[in-house]
Every structure is written in C-alpha cells, then in structure tokens.
mmCIF file of C-alpha atoms and ligand atoms in Angstrom:
data_model
loop_
_atom_site.group_PDB
_atom_site.id
_atom_site.type_symbol
_atom_site.label_atom_id
_atom_site.label_comp_id
_atom_site.label_asym_id
_atom_site.label_seq_id
_atom_site.Cartn_x
_atom_site.Cartn_y
_atom_site.Cartn_z
ATOM 1 C CA MET A 1 135.368 108.962 60.749
ATOM 2 C CA LEU A 2 137.172 109.963 63.614
ATOM 3 C CA HIS A 3 141.291 108.087 64.119
ATOM 4 C CA ILE A 4 141.194 108.098 67.612
ATOM 5 C CA GLY A 5 142.991 106.512 70.717
ATOM 6 C CA CYS A 6 145.141 106.986 73.851
ATOM 7 C CA HIS A 7 148.881 106.322 75.477
ATOM 8 C CA LEU A 8 148.662 101.926 75.586
ATOM 9 C CA SER A 9 150.957 100.217 77.698
ATOM 10 C CA THR A 10 153.608 97.831 76.601
ATOM 11 C CA THR A 11 153.925 95.588 79.847
ATOM 12 C CA GLY A 12 151.766 92.245 77.924
ATOM 13 C CA GLY A 13 153.507 93.394 74.061
ATOM 14 C CA PHE A 14 152.268 94.664 71.013
ATOM 15 C CA GLU A 15 149.466 92.363 69.811
ATOM 16 C CA ALA A 16 148.136 93.129 73.171
ATOM 17 C CA MET A 17 148.465 96.710 72.352
ATOM 18 C CA GLY A 18 146.595 96.621 69.024
ATOM 19 C CA LYS A 19 143.487 94.036 70.861
ATOM 20 C CA THR A 20 143.172 96.446 74.158
ATOM 21 C CA ALA A 21 142.916 99.584 71.739
ATOM 22 C CA LEU A 22 140.378 97.648 69.886
ATOM 23 C CA SER A 23 138.458 97.177 73.093
ATOM 24 C CA ILE A 24 137.842 100.760 74.113
ATOM 25 C CA GLY A 25 136.974 101.643 70.504
ATOM 26 C CA ALA A 26 140.263 103.443 69.048
ATOM 27 C CA ASP A 27 141.133 103.402 66.127
ATOM 28 C CA THR A 28 145.135 103.847 66.791
ATOM 29 C CA PHE A 29 147.446 104.569 69.823
ATOM 30 C CA ALA A 30 150.220 105.832 70.919
ATOM 31 C CA PHE A 31 152.931 103.854 73.109
ATOM 32 C CA PHE A 32 156.900 104.130 74.806
ATOM 33 C CA THR A 33 159.206 103.373 72.618
ATOM 34 C CA ARG A 34 161.330 102.720 75.856
ATOM 35 C CA ASN A 35 161.190 103.141 79.266
ATOM 36 C CA PRO A 36 159.829 106.729 79.085
ATOM 37 C CA ARG A 37 161.889 107.727 82.501
ATOM 38 C CA GLY A 38 165.122 105.845 81.718
ATOM 39 C CA MET A 39 166.247 103.894 78.651
ATOM 40 C CA LYS A 40 165.543 100.895 78.759
ATOM 41 C CA ALA A 41 163.807 98.824 75.845
ATOM 42 C CA LYS A 42 162.810 95.394 76.200
ATOM 43 C CA PRO A 43 163.875 93.092 73.492
ATOM 44 C CA ILE A 44 161.623 92.955 70.210
ATOM 45 C CA ASP A 45 159.945 89.820 69.441
ATOM 46 C CA PRO A 46 159.108 89.714 64.766
ATOM 47 C CA ASP A 47 155.760 87.549 65.829
ATOM 48 C CA ASP A 48 154.326 89.779 68.411
ATOM 49 C CA ALA A 49 155.203 92.858 65.793
ATOM 50 C CA ALA A 50 153.321 90.560 62.821
ATOM 51 C CA ALA A 51 150.323 89.846 65.118
ATOM 52 C CA LEU A 52 150.168 93.407 66.013
ATOM 53 C CA ARG A 53 150.557 94.434 61.867
ATOM 54 C CA THR A 54 147.620 92.112 61.095
ATOM 55 C CA ILE A 55 145.655 93.917 63.046
ATOM 56 C CA LEU A 56 146.178 97.159 62.451
ATOM 57 C CA GLU A 57 145.289 95.995 58.608
ATOM 58 C CA GLU A 58 142.338 94.031 59.904
ATOM 59 C CA HIS A 59 140.822 96.920 61.640
ATOM 60 C CA HIS A 60 142.033 99.826 58.996
ATOM 61 C CA PHE A 61 143.890 101.718 62.181
ATOM 62 C CA ALA A 62 145.402 104.984 61.219
ATOM 63 C CA PRO A 63 149.119 105.421 61.993
ATOM 64 C CA LEU A 64 150.014 104.863 65.430
ATOM 65 C CA VAL A 65 152.087 107.597 67.245
ATOM 66 C CA ALA A 66 155.174 106.282 68.873
ATOM 67 C CA HIS A 67 156.685 108.345 72.063
ATOM 68 C CA ALA A 68 160.711 108.372 72.703
ATOM 69 C CA PRO A 69 161.711 108.615 76.780
ATOM 70 C CA TYR A 70 161.423 112.027 78.008
ATOM 71 C CA THR A 71 165.090 111.223 79.105
ATOM 72 C CA MET A 72 165.586 111.765 75.397
ATOM 73 C CA ASN A 73 166.876 115.081 75.558
ATOM 74 C CA ALA A 74 169.018 115.914 71.556
ATOM 75 C CA CYS A 75 170.427 119.063 72.838
ATOM 76 C CA ALA A 76 171.822 118.356 76.513
ATOM 77 C CA ALA A 77 175.256 120.716 77.538
ATOM 78 C CA LYS A 78 176.691 117.177 77.957
ATOM 79 C CA PRO A 79 178.209 115.574 75.340
ATOM 80 C CA GLU A 80 177.720 112.250 76.867
ATOM 81 C CA LEU A 81 174.005 113.057 76.634
ATOM 82 C CA ARG A 82 173.747 113.542 73.394
ATOM 83 C CA GLU A 83 175.132 110.800 72.417
ATOM 84 C CA LEU A 84 173.105 108.450 74.981
ATOM 85 C CA ALA A 85 169.731 110.454 73.304
ATOM 86 C CA HIS A 86 171.803 109.777 69.454
ATOM 87 C CA THR A 87 171.537 105.900 70.981
ATOM 88 C CA MET A 88 168.285 105.668 71.820
ATOM 89 C CA MET A 89 166.705 107.457 68.312
ATOM 90 C CA LYS A 90 168.655 105.576 66.341
ATOM 91 C CA ASP A 91 168.035 102.289 68.378
ATOM 92 C CA ASP A 92 163.866 103.296 68.070
ATOM 93 C CA LEU A 93 164.123 103.766 64.460
ATOM 94 C CA ALA A 94 165.918 100.139 64.057
ATOM 95 C CA ARG A 95 162.596 98.715 65.972
ATOM 96 C CA MET A 96 159.519 100.695 64.480
ATOM 97 C CA GLU A 97 160.914 99.164 61.216
ATOM 98 C CA TYR A 98 159.202 95.704 62.703
ATOM 99 C CA LEU A 99 156.169 98.794 62.736
ATOM 100 C CA PRO A 100 156.649 100.184 59.286
ATOM 101 C CA GLY A 101 154.584 103.152 58.184
ATOM 102 C CA ASN A 102 153.756 104.423 61.647
ATOM 103 C CA LEU A 103 154.906 107.785 63.256
ATOM 104 C CA TYR A 104 157.491 108.249 66.136
ATOM 105 C CA ASN A 105 157.417 111.411 68.090
ATOM 106 C CA PHE A 106 159.706 113.235 70.204
ATOM 107 C CA HIS A 107 159.682 116.246 72.636
ATOM 108 C CA PRO A 108 162.925 117.897 70.579
ATOM 109 C CA GLY A 109 164.581 118.745 73.334
ATOM 110 C CA SER A 110 165.464 121.581 76.215
ATOM 111 C CA HIS A 111 168.781 123.455 75.567
ATOM 112 C CA VAL A 112 169.618 123.922 79.383
ATOM 113 C CA LYS A 113 170.819 127.673 79.114
ATOM 114 C CA GLN A 114 172.809 126.774 75.994
ATOM 115 C CA GLY A 115 169.912 129.216 74.238
ATOM 116 C CA VAL A 116 167.505 128.395 71.485
ATOM 117 C CA GLU A 117 170.352 127.926 68.226
ATOM 118 C CA THR A 118 171.870 126.440 69.695
ATOM 119 C CA GLY A 119 169.419 123.395 70.893
ATOM 120 C CA ILE A 120 168.205 124.324 67.265
ATOM 121 C CA PHE A 121 171.524 123.290 66.256
ATOM 122 C CA PHE A 122 171.427 119.969 67.823
ATOM 123 C CA ILE A 123 168.559 118.701 67.757
ATOM 124 C CA ALA A 124 168.931 118.920 64.031
ATOM 125 C CA GLU A 125 172.865 117.591 63.672
ATOM 126 C CA LEU A 126 171.453 114.246 65.856
ATOM 127 C CA LEU A 127 168.427 113.995 63.335
ATOM 128 C CA ASN A 128 171.038 114.315 60.545
ATOM 129 C CA ASP A 129 173.415 111.427 62.016
ATOM 130 C CA VAL A 130 170.406 108.990 62.790
ATOM 131 C CA MET A 131 167.750 109.423 59.755
ATOM 132 C CA SER A 132 168.402 106.799 56.624
ATOM 133 C CA PRO A 133 166.538 107.404 53.276
ATOM 134 C CA ASP A 134 165.496 104.007 54.171
ATOM 135 C CA GLN A 135 163.808 104.332 56.845
ATOM 136 C CA HIS A 136 160.009 103.543 57.000
ATOM 137 C CA THR A 137 159.069 105.968 60.179
ATOM 138 C CA THR A 138 157.993 109.620 59.536
ATOM 139 C CA ILE A 139 159.929 111.240 62.973
ATOM 140 C CA LEU A 140 157.876 113.929 64.436
ATOM 141 C CA LEU A 141 158.579 116.912 66.282
ATOM 142 C CA GLU A 142 156.020 117.372 69.362
ATOM 143 C CA THR A 143 154.781 120.764 69.814
ATOM 144 C CA MET A 144 155.931 122.099 73.718
ATOM 145 C CA ALA A 145 154.828 123.964 76.501
ATOM 146 C CA GLY A 146 157.691 125.706 76.872
ATOM 147 C CA LYS A 147 158.059 124.919 80.149
ATOM 148 C CA GLY A 148 162.099 125.403 82.015
ATOM 149 C CA THR A 149 164.000 125.985 78.231
ATOM 150 C CA GLU A 150 162.242 123.425 76.452
ATOM 151 C CA VAL A 151 162.855 124.053 72.542
ATOM 152 C CA GLY A 152 160.130 123.675 70.472
ATOM 153 C CA ARG A 153 157.320 126.066 71.891
ATOM 154 C CA THR A 154 157.255 128.472 68.834
ATOM 155 C CA PHE A 155 156.043 127.368 65.255
ATOM 156 C CA GLU A 156 158.762 129.620 63.978
ATOM 157 C CA GLU A 157 161.371 127.178 66.074
ATOM 158 C CA ILE A 158 159.854 123.756 64.844
ATOM 159 C CA ARG A 159 160.501 125.279 60.871
ATOM 160 C CA ALA A 160 163.978 125.923 62.488
ATOM 161 C CA ILE A 161 164.711 123.052 62.875
ATOM 162 C CA ILE A 162 162.790 120.978 59.605
ATOM 163 C CA ASP A 163 164.687 124.008 57.488
ATOM 164 C CA LYS A 164 168.544 122.585 58.511
ATOM 165 C CA VAL A 165 167.364 118.490 58.259
ATOM 166 C CA GLU A 166 168.414 117.174 55.101
ATOM 167 C CA LEU A 167 166.013 114.486 54.823
ATOM 168 C CA SER A 168 163.011 116.511 55.837
ATOM 169 C CA ASP A 169 160.719 114.201 53.579
ATOM 170 C CA LYS A 170 160.364 111.894 56.623
ATOM 171 C CA LEU A 171 160.001 114.399 58.935
ATOM 172 C CA GLY A 172 156.713 116.554 60.337
ATOM 173 C CA VAL A 173 155.072 118.055 63.122
ATOM 174 C CA CYS A 174 153.062 115.927 66.067
ATOM 175 C CA LEU A 175 150.570 119.112 67.427
ATOM 176 C CA ASP A 176 149.794 119.201 71.475
ATOM 177 C CA THR A 177 146.386 121.097 71.777
ATOM 178 C CA CYS A 178 147.777 121.330 75.956
ATOM 179 C CA HIS A 179 150.881 122.390 74.737
ATOM 180 C CA ILE A 180 149.716 124.796 72.061
ATOM 181 C CA TRP A 181 147.353 126.483 74.486
ATOM 182 C CA ASP A 182 150.160 126.826 77.803
ATOM 183 C CA GLY A 183 152.895 128.559 74.903
ATOM 184 C CA GLY A 184 150.322 130.695 73.877
ATOM 185 C CA TYR A 185 148.312 129.985 70.958
ATOM 186 C CA ASP A 186 144.605 129.995 71.341
ATOM 187 C CA VAL A 187 142.984 126.943 70.334
ATOM 188 C CA ALA A 188 139.888 127.524 71.944
ATOM 189 C CA ALA A 189 138.425 130.614 70.479
ATOM 190 C CA HIS A 190 140.955 131.166 67.696
ATOM 191 C CA LEU A 191 141.270 128.231 66.183
ATOM 192 C CA ASP A 192 141.820 129.230 62.526
ATOM 193 C CA ASP A 193 144.057 131.994 63.666
ATOM 194 C CA VAL A 194 146.289 128.978 65.129
ATOM 195 C CA LEU A 195 146.055 126.410 61.801
ATOM 196 C CA ALA A 196 147.070 129.710 58.802
ATOM 197 C CA GLU A 197 150.118 130.528 61.404
ATOM 198 C CA PHE A 198 150.922 126.928 61.507
ATOM 199 C CA ASP A 199 150.438 127.088 58.036
ATOM 200 C CA ARG A 200 152.540 129.906 57.259
ATOM 201 C CA THR A 201 155.259 129.251 59.442
ATOM 202 C CA ILE A 202 155.555 125.323 58.625
ATOM 203 C CA GLY A 203 153.486 124.420 56.393
ATOM 204 C CA ILE A 204 149.846 122.075 56.637
ATOM 205 C CA ASP A 205 151.067 119.085 55.459
ATOM 206 C CA ARG A 206 153.970 119.023 58.385
ATOM 207 C CA LEU A 207 151.182 118.166 60.616
ATOM 208 C CA LYS A 208 151.012 114.361 60.899
ATOM 209 C CA ALA A 209 148.716 113.737 64.132
ATOM 210 C CA VAL A 210 147.357 115.442 67.426
ATOM 211 C CA HIS A 211 147.721 114.956 71.356
ATOM 212 C CA LEU A 212 144.096 115.714 72.364
ATOM 213 C CA ASN A 213 144.994 117.451 75.784
ATOM 214 C CA ASP A 214 142.901 120.169 77.736
ATOM 215 C CA SER A 215 144.869 121.639 79.708
ATOM 216 C CA LEU A 216 144.626 122.587 83.454
ATOM 217 C CA ASN A 217 146.529 125.500 82.782
ATOM 218 C CA PRO A 218 145.570 129.425 81.536
ATOM 219 C CA LEU A 219 146.658 129.699 78.472
ATOM 220 C CA ALA A 220 150.166 131.100 77.632
ATOM 221 C CA ALA A 221 150.832 129.669 81.220
ATOM 222 C CA HIS A 222 154.301 127.978 80.137
ATOM 223 C CA LYS A 223 153.694 124.913 82.111
ATOM 224 C CA ASP A 224 152.346 122.089 80.808
ATOM 225 C CA ARG A 225 149.614 120.370 82.861
ATOM 226 C CA HIS A 226 146.939 118.118 81.125
ATOM 227 C CA ALA A 227 143.571 117.258 82.142
ATOM 228 C CA LYS A 228 140.599 115.296 81.350
ATOM 229 C CA ILE A 229 139.011 116.654 77.788
ATOM 230 C CA GLY A 230 136.658 118.906 79.217
ATOM 231 C CA ALA A 231 138.400 119.054 82.514
ATOM 232 C CA GLY A 232 140.343 121.723 81.474
ATOM 233 C CA THR A 233 140.637 125.803 80.175
ATOM 234 C CA ILE A 234 140.715 124.525 76.560
ATOM 235 C CA GLY A 235 136.976 122.778 77.214
ATOM 236 C CA PHE A 236 135.188 120.171 75.321
ATOM 237 C CA ASP A 237 133.614 121.982 72.440
ATOM 238 C CA ALA A 238 136.809 123.423 71.387
ATOM 239 C CA LEU A 239 138.591 119.824 71.509
ATOM 240 C CA ALA A 240 135.921 118.367 69.802
ATOM 241 C CA ARG A 241 136.085 121.774 67.211
ATOM 242 C CA VAL A 242 139.610 120.737 66.633
ATOM 243 C CA THR A 243 138.646 116.508 65.509
ATOM 244 C CA GLN A 244 136.491 117.878 63.672
ATOM 245 C CA HIS A 245 138.371 120.804 61.762
ATOM 246 C CA PRO A 246 138.450 119.999 58.159
ATOM 247 C CA LYS A 247 142.454 120.425 58.333
ATOM 248 C CA LEU A 248 143.094 118.592 61.009
ATOM 249 C CA ARG A 249 139.938 115.659 60.516
ATOM 250 C CA ASP A 250 141.943 112.925 59.092
ATOM 251 C CA LEU A 251 144.871 112.835 60.859
ATOM 252 C CA PRO A 252 145.580 110.568 64.773
ATOM 253 C CA PHE A 253 144.017 111.971 67.269
ATOM 254 C CA ILE A 254 146.207 110.373 70.640
ATOM 255 C CA LEU A 255 144.599 111.071 74.064
ATOM 256 C CA GLU A 256 147.874 111.552 77.119
ATOM 257 C CA THR A 257 144.857 113.143 79.399
ATOM 258 C CA PRO A 258 145.006 111.463 83.325
ATOM 259 C CA ASN A 259 142.831 108.207 82.957
ATOM 260 C CA ASP A 260 142.527 104.811 83.271
ATOM 261 C CA LEU A 261 141.212 102.389 79.933
ATOM 262 C CA ALA A 262 137.383 103.447 81.425
ATOM 263 C CA GLY A 263 138.300 106.597 81.239
ATOM 264 C CA TYR A 264 139.609 106.522 77.743
ATOM 265 C CA ALA A 265 136.856 104.552 76.026
ATOM 266 C CA ASP A 266 134.344 106.916 77.869
ATOM 267 C CA GLU A 267 136.254 110.546 75.969
ATOM 268 C CA ILE A 268 136.745 108.977 72.463
ATOM 269 C CA LYS A 269 133.216 107.582 72.995
ATOM 270 C CA ARG A 270 132.087 111.244 74.021
ATOM 271 C CA LEU A 271 134.584 112.880 71.049
ATOM 272 C CA ARG A 272 133.474 109.874 68.442
ATOM 273 C CA ALA A 273 129.450 110.963 69.271
ATOM 274 C CA ALA A 274 130.547 114.679 68.853
ATOM 275 C CA PHE A 275 132.164 114.255 65.695
ATOM 276 C CA SER A 276 129.491 112.010 63.737
ATOM 277 C CA ALA A 277 126.810 114.723 65.333
ATOM 278 C CA GLU A 278 128.488 116.756 62.544
HETATM 279 FE FE1 FE B 301 155.143 113.939 74.969
HETATM 280 FE FE1 FE B 302 151.754 115.362 74.056
HETATM 281 ZN ZN1 ZN B 303 152.717 117.375 77.904
#
C-alpha cells in the first residue's frame, strides 16, 4: 500500500487536516508548524490534537511529516538569527509532542558565505541544543537543491551533520526528488545508483520520508522549482518508480507540487493506480 499525501493548510486546525486528508485519498500529510515565511505559531488546542490522533489511528495513517518554516536558518551568520532558529525549533518540538511518533522536517540552512563547514557546525550545534532523549519526534534533514549557499545538497554534507549530533537515533533524512534532481542526482535514469550512493554515504535506514515532486529544471540546475507530477523534467513514470522502489515503498510520500486540493486528489489517485498495478 502506497502511503501518500500532500501539504495541507493548518487554518482549520488539526482535526480538519485529518478530514481533508481522508477526502482526497491521503493517508499521510505535511503541514507547516508555523507561518512558513514568518515565525508566528497558533496556540495548540489539546482536544483538537487528540481528535486528529484518533483519525490517524483509525485510518492507519503513515507518520505525518511536519515542516519547519523556511525562515528558520540554523546556520545564519547573525547570532540573533541563529538564536531565533533555536527558539523556533525548540518550541516546534514541544508542540510536536501533541502528535507523538511523527516526523519534523527542516531545511538544514544557508551558510550565507561562511562556508559549508561552518554551516554544518552551526546546524549540528542547534540540534544538540534542542534535542532531548525524551522527545517522541524524529527530526529530518531535507536534501536540498544547492540554491545559493544551501547546506545539504550532497549526501556527504547531510552525513557530516548527522555525525556531529549526539542523539542521532532521533535524526533522519527526507529525500526531496526535485531537490536532489536539481542538485545533480539522476533519480530518473539512475535511481538504483542514487539510492546505493545514499546508502553508502548516509545509510538507507536514515531515510524516513520522501517529498515527491517533479522539477521545472534540468538535472543539476541547482535551482529548486517544483512541477506537477508528470509535468516536469523527471516525469510521471520515473516518479512512480520512486514510490515502488523496494527500499522506498513503505515510506510516507508527500507531494509539494503546485496544486489545489482537487489537483492533489488527482495526483494521489494516479500514483496509487500506478503503484497497485505493479
Ligand atoms: Fe522543504
Ligand atoms: Fe521538499
Ligand atoms: Zn523545493
């Protein structure tokens, strides 16, 4: 069974997201823990969180993949921005405890000309500060396209961060197909090789979720622009193969394609059809 969903709006609260997911044939989803382009977070209603937990259990959802705001930069050059990232992630992790057992994904950060090594140092430092042995959330580092000074374009950079984190049993990776394609990994023609390289460098057991996106750009463009599944340079068949790969097929797949809900429902339906046809 393919576990698939998309990004959902938090406007109506947690239970509403669960119901929306069911209405579009999803059995996982992603949501922003706070305003993706700001930092504001709504107070959590424990009853609303409990209502969502009931839906997730009754309908056998795969783990949810919450997403940190884009504005959070763990390796900013300004200490006050790193402090802000610290405050946001600490608070996000406390909020995630209302939905225990799920995933929290973040963009490792942009080193803003301090160099990759300094970036990696600050990212690991933040994780070591905010993680706790008691947390019930696995934190995911997202693979990036390498736009600007983004850290996490190569599997080696991701591995270097993990190596510096003490509680690394609570740390995993979210593979974004558009990002790694734009980053130079050919998931269309050489999926097996890409996954073998991931396994050699990071360890395939670290892989906990996939962001399933087509790309508007050619391989290795270092750009990061998502396309609808089948409307980009990776293509529907290659992305369907990603969902069916023996090393990936049990993971939650999150669509971050430019769609409204009806468009997402359609993508989910087409990908489910291709999956069961195997
Ligand atoms: Fe992301
Ligand atoms: Fe992504
Ligand atoms: Zn992206």
